[in-house]
Short mmCIF file of C-alpha atoms in Angstrom, two decimals:
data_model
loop_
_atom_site.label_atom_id
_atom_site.label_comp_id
_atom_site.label_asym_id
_atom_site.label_seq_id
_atom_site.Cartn_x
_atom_site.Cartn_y
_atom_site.Cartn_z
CA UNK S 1 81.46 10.62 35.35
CA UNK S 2 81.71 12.86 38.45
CA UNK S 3 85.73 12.63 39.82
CA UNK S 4 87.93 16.11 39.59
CA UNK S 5 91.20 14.49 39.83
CA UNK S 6 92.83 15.72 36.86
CA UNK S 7 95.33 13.06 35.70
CA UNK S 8 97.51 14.68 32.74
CA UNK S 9 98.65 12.29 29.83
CA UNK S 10 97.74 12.97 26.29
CA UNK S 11 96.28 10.29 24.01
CA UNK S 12 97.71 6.66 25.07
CA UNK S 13 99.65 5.15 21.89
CA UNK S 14 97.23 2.24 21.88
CA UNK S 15 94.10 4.08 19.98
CA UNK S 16 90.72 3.00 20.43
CA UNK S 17 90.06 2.12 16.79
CA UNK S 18 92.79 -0.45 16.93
CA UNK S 19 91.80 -1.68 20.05
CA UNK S 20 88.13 -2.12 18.92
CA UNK S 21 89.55 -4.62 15.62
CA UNK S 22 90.66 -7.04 17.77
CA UNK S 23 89.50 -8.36 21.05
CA UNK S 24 93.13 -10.65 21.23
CA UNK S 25 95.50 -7.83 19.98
CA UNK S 26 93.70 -5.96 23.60
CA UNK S 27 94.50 -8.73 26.01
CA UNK S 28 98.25 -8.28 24.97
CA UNK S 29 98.68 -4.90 24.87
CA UNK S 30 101.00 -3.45 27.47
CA UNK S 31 99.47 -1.87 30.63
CA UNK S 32 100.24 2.00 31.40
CA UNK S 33 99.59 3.64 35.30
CA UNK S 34 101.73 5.27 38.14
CA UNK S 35 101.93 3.27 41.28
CA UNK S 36 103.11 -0.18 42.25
CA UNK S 37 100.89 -2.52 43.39
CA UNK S 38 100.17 -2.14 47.11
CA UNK S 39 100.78 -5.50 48.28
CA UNK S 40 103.06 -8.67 46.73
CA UNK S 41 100.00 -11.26 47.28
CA UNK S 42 97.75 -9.16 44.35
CA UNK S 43 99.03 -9.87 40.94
CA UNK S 44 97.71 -8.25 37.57
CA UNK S 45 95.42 -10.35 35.18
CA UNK S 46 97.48 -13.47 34.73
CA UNK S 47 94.98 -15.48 31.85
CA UNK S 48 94.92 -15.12 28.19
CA UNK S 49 98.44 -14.02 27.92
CA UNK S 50 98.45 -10.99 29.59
CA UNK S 51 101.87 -11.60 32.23
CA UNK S 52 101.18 -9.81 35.70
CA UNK S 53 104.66 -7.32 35.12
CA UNK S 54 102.82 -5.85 32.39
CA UNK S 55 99.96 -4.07 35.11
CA UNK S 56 102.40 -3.62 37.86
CA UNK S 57 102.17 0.22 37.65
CA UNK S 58 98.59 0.73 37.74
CA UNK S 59 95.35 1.43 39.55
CA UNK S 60 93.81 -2.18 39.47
CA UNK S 61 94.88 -4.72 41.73
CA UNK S 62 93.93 -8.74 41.02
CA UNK S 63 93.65 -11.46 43.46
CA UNK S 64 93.48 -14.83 42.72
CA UNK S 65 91.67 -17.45 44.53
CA UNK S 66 91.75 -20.82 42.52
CA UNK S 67 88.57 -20.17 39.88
CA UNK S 68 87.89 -16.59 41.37
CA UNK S 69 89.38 -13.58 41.02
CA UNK S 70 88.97 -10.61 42.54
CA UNK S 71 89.14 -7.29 40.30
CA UNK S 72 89.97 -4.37 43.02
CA UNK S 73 90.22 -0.56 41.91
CA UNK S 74 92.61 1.06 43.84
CA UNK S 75 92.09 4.87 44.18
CA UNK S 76 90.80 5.39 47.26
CA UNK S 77 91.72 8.94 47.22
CA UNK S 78 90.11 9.89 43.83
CA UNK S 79 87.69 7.54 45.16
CA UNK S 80 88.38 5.09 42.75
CA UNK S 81 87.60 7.26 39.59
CA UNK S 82 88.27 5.79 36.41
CA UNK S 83 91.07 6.70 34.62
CA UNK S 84 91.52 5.98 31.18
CA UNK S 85 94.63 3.55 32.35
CA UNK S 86 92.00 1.98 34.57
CA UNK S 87 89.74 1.00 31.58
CA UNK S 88 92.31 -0.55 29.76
CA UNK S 89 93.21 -2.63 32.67
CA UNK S 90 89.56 -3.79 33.23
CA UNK S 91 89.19 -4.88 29.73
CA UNK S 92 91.82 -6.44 29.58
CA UNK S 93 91.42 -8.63 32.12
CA UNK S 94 87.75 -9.36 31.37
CA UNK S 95 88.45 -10.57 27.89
CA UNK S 96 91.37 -12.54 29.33
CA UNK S 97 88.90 -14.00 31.56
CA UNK S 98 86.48 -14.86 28.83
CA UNK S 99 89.01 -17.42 27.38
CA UNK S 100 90.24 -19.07 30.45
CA UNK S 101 88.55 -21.74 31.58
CA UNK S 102 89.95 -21.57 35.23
CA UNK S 103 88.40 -18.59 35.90
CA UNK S 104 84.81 -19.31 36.76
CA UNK S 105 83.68 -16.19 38.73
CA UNK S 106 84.81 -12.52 38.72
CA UNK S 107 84.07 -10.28 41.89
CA UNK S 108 84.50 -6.48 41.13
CA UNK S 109 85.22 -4.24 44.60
CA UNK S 110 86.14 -0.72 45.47
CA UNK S 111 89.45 0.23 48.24
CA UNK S 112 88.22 2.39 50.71
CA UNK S 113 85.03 4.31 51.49
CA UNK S 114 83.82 3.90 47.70
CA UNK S 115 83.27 1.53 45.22
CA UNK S 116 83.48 3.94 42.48
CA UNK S 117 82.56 7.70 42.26
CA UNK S 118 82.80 7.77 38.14
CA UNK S 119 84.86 8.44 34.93
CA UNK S 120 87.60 11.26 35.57
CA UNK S 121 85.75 14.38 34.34
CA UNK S 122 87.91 16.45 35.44
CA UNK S 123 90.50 15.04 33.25
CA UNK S 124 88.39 14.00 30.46
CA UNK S 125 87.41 17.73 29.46
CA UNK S 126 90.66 19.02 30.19
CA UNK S 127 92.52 16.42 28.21
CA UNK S 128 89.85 17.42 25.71
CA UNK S 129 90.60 20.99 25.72
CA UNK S 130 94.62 20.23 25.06
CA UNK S 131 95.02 17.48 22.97
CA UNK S 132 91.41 17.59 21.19
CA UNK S 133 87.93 16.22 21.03
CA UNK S 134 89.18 12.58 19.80
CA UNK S 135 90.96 11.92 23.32
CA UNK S 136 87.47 12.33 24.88
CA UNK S 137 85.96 10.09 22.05
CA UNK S 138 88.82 7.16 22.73
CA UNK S 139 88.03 7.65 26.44
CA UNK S 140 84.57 7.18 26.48
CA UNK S 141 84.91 4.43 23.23
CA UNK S 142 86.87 2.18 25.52
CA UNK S 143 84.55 2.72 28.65
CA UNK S 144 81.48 1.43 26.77
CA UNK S 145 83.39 -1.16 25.09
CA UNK S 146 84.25 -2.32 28.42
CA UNK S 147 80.32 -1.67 29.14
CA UNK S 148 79.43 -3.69 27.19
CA UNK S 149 82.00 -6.43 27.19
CA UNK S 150 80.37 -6.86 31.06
CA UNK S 151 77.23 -6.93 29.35
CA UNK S 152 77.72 -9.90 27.89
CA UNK S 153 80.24 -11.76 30.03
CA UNK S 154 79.87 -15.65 29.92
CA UNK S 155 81.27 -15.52 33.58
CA UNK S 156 79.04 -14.40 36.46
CA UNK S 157 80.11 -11.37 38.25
CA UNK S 158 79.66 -10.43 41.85
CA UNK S 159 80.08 -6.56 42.63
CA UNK S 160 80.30 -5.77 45.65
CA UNK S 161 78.20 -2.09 45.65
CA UNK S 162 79.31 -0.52 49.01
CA UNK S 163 79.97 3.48 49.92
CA UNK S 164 79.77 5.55 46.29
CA UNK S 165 78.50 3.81 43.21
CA UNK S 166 78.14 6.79 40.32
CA UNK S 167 78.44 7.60 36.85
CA UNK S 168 80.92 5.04 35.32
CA UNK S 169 81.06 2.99 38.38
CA UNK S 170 77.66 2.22 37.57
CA UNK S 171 78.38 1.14 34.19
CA UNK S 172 81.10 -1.58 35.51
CA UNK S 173 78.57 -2.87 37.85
CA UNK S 174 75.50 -2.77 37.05
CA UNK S 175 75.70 -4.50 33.87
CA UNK S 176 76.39 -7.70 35.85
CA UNK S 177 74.97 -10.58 36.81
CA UNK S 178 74.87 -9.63 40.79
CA UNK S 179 75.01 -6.48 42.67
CA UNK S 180 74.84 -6.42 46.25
CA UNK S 181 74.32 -3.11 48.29
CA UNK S 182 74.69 -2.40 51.64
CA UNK S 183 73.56 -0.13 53.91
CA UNK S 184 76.14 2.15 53.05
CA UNK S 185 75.95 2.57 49.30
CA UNK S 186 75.45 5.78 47.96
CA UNK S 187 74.05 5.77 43.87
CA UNK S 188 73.57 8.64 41.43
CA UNK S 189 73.47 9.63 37.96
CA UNK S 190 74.56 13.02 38.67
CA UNK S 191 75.57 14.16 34.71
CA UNK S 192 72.82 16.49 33.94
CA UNK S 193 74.30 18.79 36.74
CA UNK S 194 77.37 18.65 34.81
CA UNK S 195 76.61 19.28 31.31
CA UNK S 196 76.74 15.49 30.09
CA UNK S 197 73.88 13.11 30.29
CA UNK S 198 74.22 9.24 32.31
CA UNK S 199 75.63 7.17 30.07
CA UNK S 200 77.90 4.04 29.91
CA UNK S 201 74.59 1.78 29.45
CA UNK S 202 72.29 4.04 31.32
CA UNK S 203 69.21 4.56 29.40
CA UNK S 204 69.36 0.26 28.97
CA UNK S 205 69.36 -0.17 32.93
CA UNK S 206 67.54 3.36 33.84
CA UNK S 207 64.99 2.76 31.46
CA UNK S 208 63.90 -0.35 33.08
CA UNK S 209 62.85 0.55 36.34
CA UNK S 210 59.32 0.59 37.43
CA UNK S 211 57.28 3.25 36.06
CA UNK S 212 58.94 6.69 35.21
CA UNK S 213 61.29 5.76 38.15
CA UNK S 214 64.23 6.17 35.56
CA UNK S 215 63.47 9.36 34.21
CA UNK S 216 63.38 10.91 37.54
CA UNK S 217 66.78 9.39 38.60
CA UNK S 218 68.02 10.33 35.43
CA UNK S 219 66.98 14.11 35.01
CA UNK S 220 67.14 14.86 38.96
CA UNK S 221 70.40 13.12 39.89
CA UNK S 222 68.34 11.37 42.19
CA UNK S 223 70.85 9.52 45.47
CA UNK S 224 69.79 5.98 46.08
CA UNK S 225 70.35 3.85 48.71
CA UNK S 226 71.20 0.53 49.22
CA UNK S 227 67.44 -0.30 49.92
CA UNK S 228 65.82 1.86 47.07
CA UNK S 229 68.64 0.21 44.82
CA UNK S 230 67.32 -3.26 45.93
CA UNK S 231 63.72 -2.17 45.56
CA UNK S 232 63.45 -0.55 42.47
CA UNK S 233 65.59 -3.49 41.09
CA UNK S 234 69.41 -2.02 40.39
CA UNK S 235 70.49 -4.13 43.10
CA UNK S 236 69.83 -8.09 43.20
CA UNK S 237 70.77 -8.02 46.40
CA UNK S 238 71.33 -6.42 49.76
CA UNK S 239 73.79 -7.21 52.74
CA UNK S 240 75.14 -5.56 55.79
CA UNK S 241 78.53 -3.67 55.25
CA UNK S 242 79.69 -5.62 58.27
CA UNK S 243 78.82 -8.94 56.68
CA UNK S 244 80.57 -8.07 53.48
CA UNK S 245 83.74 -9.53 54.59
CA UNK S 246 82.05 -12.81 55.27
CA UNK S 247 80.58 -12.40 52.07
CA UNK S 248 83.69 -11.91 49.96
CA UNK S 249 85.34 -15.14 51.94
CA UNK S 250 82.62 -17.71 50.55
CA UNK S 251 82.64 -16.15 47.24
CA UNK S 252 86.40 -16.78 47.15
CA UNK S 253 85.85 -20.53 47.26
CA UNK S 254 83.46 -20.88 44.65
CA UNK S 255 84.38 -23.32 41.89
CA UNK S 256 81.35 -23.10 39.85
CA UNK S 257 79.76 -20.64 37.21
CA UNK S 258 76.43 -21.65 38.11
CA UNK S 259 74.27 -18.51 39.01
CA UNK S 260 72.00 -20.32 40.90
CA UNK S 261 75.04 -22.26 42.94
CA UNK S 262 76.06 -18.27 43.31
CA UNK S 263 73.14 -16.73 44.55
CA UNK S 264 72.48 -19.25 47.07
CA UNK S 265 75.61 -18.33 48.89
CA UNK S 266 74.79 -14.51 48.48
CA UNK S 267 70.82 -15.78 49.73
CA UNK S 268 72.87 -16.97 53.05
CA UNK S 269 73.75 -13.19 54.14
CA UNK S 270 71.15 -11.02 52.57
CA UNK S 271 68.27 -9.28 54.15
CA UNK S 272 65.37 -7.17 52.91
CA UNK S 273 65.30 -4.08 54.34
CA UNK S 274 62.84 -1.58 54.19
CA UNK S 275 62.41 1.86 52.61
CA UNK S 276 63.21 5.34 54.56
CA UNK S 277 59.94 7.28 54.93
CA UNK S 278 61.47 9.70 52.89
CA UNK S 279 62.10 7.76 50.14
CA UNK S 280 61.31 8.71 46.65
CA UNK S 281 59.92 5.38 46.03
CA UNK S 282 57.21 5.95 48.34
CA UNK S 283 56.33 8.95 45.63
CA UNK S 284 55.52 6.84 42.56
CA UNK S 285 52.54 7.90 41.55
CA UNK S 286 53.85 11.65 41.45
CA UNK S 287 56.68 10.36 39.77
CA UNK S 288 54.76 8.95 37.45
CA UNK S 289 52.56 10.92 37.04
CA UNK S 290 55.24 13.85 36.21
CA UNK S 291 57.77 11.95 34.80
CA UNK S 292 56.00 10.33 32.02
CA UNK S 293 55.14 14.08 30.72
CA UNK S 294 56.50 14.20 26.90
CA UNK S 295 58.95 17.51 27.69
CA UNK S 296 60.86 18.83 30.47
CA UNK S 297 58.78 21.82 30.43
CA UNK S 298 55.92 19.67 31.06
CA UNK S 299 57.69 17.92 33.58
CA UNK S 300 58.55 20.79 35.41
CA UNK S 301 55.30 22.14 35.49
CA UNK S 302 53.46 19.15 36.46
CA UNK S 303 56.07 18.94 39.50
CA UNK S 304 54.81 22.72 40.57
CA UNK S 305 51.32 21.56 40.31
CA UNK S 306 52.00 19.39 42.93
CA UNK S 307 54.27 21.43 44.43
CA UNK S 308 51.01 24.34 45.06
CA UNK S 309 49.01 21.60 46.27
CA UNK S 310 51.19 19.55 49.16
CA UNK S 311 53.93 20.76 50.93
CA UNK S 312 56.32 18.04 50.62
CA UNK S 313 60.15 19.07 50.56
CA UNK S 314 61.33 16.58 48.31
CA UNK S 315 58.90 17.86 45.29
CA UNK S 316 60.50 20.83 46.08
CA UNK S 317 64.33 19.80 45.90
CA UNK S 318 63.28 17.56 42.73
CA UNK S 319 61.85 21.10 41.00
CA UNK S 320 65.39 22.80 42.04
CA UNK S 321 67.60 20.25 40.93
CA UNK S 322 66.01 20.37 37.52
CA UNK S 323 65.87 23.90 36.93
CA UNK S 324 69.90 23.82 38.31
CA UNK S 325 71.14 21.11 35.33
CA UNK S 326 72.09 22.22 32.11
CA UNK S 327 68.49 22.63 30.33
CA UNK S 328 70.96 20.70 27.10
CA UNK S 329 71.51 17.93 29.06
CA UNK S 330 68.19 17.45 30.32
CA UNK S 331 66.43 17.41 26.96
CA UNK S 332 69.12 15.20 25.27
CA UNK S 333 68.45 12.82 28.26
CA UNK S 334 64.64 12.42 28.40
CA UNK S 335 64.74 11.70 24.93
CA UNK S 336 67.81 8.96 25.76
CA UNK S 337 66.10 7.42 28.40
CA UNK S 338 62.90 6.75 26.08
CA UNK S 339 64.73 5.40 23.04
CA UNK S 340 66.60 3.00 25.41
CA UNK S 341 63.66 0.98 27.00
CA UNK S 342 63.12 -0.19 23.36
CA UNK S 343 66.63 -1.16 22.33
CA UNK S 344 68.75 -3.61 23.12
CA UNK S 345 71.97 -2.69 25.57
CA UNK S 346 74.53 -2.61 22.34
CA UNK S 347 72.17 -0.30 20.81
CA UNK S 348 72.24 1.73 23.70
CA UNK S 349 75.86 2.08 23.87
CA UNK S 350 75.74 2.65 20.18
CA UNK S 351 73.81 5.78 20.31
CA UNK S 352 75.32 7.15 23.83
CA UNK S 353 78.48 7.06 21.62
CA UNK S 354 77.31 9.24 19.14
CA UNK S 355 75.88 11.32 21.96
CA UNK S 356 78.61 11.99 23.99
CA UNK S 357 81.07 12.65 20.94
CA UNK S 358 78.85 15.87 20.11
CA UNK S 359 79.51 16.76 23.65
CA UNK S 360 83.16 16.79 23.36
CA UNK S 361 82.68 18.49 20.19
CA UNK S 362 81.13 21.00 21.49
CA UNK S 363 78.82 20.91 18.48
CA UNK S 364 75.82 22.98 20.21
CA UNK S 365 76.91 23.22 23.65
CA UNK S 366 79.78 23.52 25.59
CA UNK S 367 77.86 22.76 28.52
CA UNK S 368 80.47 19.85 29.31
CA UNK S 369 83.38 21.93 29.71
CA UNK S 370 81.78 24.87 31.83
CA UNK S 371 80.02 22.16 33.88
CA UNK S 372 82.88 20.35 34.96
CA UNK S 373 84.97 23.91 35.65
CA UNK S 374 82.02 24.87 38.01
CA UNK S 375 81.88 22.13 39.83
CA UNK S 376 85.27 20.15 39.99
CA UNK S 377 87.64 22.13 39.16
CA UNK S 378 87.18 25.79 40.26
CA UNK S 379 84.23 24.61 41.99
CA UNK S 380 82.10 28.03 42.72
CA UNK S 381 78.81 25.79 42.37
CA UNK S 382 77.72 28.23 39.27
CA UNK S 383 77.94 27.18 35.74
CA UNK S 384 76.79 29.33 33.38
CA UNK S 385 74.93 27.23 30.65
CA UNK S 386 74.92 27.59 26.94
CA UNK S 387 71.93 27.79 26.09
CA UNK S 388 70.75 29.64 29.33
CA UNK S 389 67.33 27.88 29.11
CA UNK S 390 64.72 25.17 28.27
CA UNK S 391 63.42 27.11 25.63
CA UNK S 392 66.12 27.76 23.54
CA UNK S 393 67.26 24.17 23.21
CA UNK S 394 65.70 23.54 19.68
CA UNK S 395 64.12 20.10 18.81
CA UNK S 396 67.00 20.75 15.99
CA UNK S 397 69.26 20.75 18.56
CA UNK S 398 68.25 18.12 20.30
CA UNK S 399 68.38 15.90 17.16
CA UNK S 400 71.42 16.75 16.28
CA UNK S 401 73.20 14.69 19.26
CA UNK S 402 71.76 12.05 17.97
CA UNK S 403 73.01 11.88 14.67
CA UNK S 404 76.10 10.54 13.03
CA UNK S 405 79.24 13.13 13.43
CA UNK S 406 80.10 14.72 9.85
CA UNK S 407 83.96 14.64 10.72
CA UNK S 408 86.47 11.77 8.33
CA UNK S 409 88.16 10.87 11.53
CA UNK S 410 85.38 9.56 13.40
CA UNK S 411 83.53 5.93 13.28
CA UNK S 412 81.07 4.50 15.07
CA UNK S 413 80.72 2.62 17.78
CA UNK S 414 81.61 -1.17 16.38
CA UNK S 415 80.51 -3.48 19.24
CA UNK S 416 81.51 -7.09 18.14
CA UNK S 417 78.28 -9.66 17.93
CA UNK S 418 78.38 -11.36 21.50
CA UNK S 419 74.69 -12.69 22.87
CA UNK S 420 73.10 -10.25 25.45
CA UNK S 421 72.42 -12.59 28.80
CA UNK S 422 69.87 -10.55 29.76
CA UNK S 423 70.56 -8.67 33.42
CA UNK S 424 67.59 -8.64 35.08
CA UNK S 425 66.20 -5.42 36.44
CA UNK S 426 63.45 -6.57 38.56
CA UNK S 427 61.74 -4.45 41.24
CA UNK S 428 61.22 -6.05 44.52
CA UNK S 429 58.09 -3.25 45.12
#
């Protein structure tokens, strides 16, 4: 969650609880957003009931192509941040999907130079500061409903990763069956700069990567590649931006759910390419070797070990990044990001819930708020973090995010049974 485009509306009339009770009463409900759709041949989603004059002021265009459609976020100039209109839209149309049997593949795309930078941060915390801490947990209840309804889609999906993929653009995307990269894709999990922690599914997918590869990504805010993203095994495949168009074409034709059928067209245009000399992947076995340290303090100080001992810039920048993020956010993390490699991706989502509703509470820290201040909104670079330091975020503390919230209006997460179809992580290293 990284945008600062503040969008101002208070809490939509259609509250998460209610949506959560019914998956059918949510493909009906009646779309909310500000602009017409940008061109007469895009429609909104059109299956399961849900008529296409219903999304016609909104952020999502859909383009049908017999069994495929095409789900297309359209702000390019909040670089197609999520908004909480957005999120609606999106599950929506995916459960609409679910039930129609003419739609046999889903491809999920970006307008402009990125796919998608995030949730709306800059909104979420403000609408948190004026309407109150429930808006911020409907917002983030409906993004990893939506998480998770991708999760566990019956229908393939085909994103197509090019330019900016962070935050919640992640979680719409990498939950998927296939995600292709180019070699323009830009990836990060940049919340622990910004008081939060990655969420929407991360410590399922982060925790998965080779080694400690996922702490480090996690904690540092570590930018991928299209090529790291394909090698460490986010990405299932990779493809030239100017063979994406090509790409998109074949994809359109498909009549088939068959995966296989699917990845042999992808097959046709995808290349292996090969890592930067810089790249952190080339740095494994000091990742691991730091990474897989029980505390941040020992992770830090195994990092200036190495640090004393080679002169290599990006130990260095790693070291600064983490002693720059909100010392809250990186212990909550590191213990996220080991709980998840044992759970299963609802669970995940589950206890990110819980998380992230103590961070809009404020509970312990408002690290959240003064994060998003300093760097999207008033952006001087400089947040001042509550606690200060590593050593005054108590174990207490940190156990305390992930407990149940002692407040009569909240619930948890309640993520209807659907089978998981496992979305494989596999490095190509």
């Amino acid at each position: 969650m990284i945008s600062g485009e503040i969008e101002r509306h208070s809490t939509s009339n259609v509250r998460f609880g209610s949506l959560r009770r019914g998956l059918e009463t949510l493909a009906c409900m009646p779309a909310r957003g500000k602009e017409e759709m940008a061109s007469p041949h895009y429609s909104g989603c059109t299956a399961g009931g849900v008529d296409s004059d219903q999304v016609r002021r909104c952020y999502l265009l859909v383009e049908a192509n017999d069994s495929t459609r095409t789900l297309i976020l359209n702000r390019p100039k909040q670089l197609n941040a999520l908004s909480s209109t957005m999120i609606k839209e999106l599950l929506r149309c995916f459960i609409a999907y679910q039930k129609d049997d003419g739609v046999k593949l889903l491809i999920m795309k970006g307008k402009g130079r990125a796919f998608c930078a995030g949730g709306d941060a800059a909104v979420g915390s403000q609408a948190v500061l004026d309407v109150g801490w429930k808006w911020g947990a409907d917002f983030f209840g409906n993004q990893y409903f939506l998480n998770y309804i991708i999760a566990t889609s019956i229908k393939p999906q085909v994103s197509l990763l090019t330019g900016i993929v962070m935050g919640g653009g992640a979680g719409i995307s990498l939950h998927g069956r296939f995600r292709v990269v180019t070699d323009k894709t830009v990836f990060a999990m940049p919340e622990t700069a910004l008081g939060l922690f990655p969420d929407v599914g991360a410590s399922y997918f982060l925790s998965r990567l080779p080694g400690f590869y996922g702490e480090y990504v996690a904690l540092a805010g570590a930018r991928l590649d299209g090529a790291e993203m394909l090698a460490c095994g986010l990405a299932t495949h990779f493809v030239r931006s100017n063979r994406l168009p090509l790409l998109e074409e074949s994809l359109k034709k498909v009549d088939t759910s068959n995966t296989f059928v699917i990845c042999g067209i992808i097959d046709q245009f995808a290349e292996h390419p090969s890592l930067k000399e810089n790249s952190s992947l080339k740095r494994l076995e000091i990742i691991n070797k730091c990474f897989s340290k029980r505390t941040i303090e020992e992770i830090i100080s195994a990092l200036e070990q190495v640090a004393s001992n080679v002169a290599d810039q990006w130990v260095t920048a790693t070291i600064q990044s983490l002693k720059k993020a909100s010392p809250t956010s990186l212990k909550i993390t590191l213990r996220s990001i080991r709980e998840g490699r044992t759970q299963t991706v609802g669970d995940c989502l589950r206890r990110e819930y819980r998380m992230v509703c103590h961070v809009v509470r404020g509970d312990f820290s408002r690290d959240f708020f003064e994060g998003c201040r300093a760097i999207l909104i008033e952006k001087d670079q400089n947040p001042k973090w509550m606690p200060p330091s590593l050593h005054q975020v108590h174990e207490e503390a940190v156990e305390q995010y992930f407990s149940k919230i002692d407040d009569p209006q909240w619930e948890e997460l309640n993520l209807p049974p659907r089978h998981s179809h496992g979305r494989n992580i596999e490095s190509k290293l």
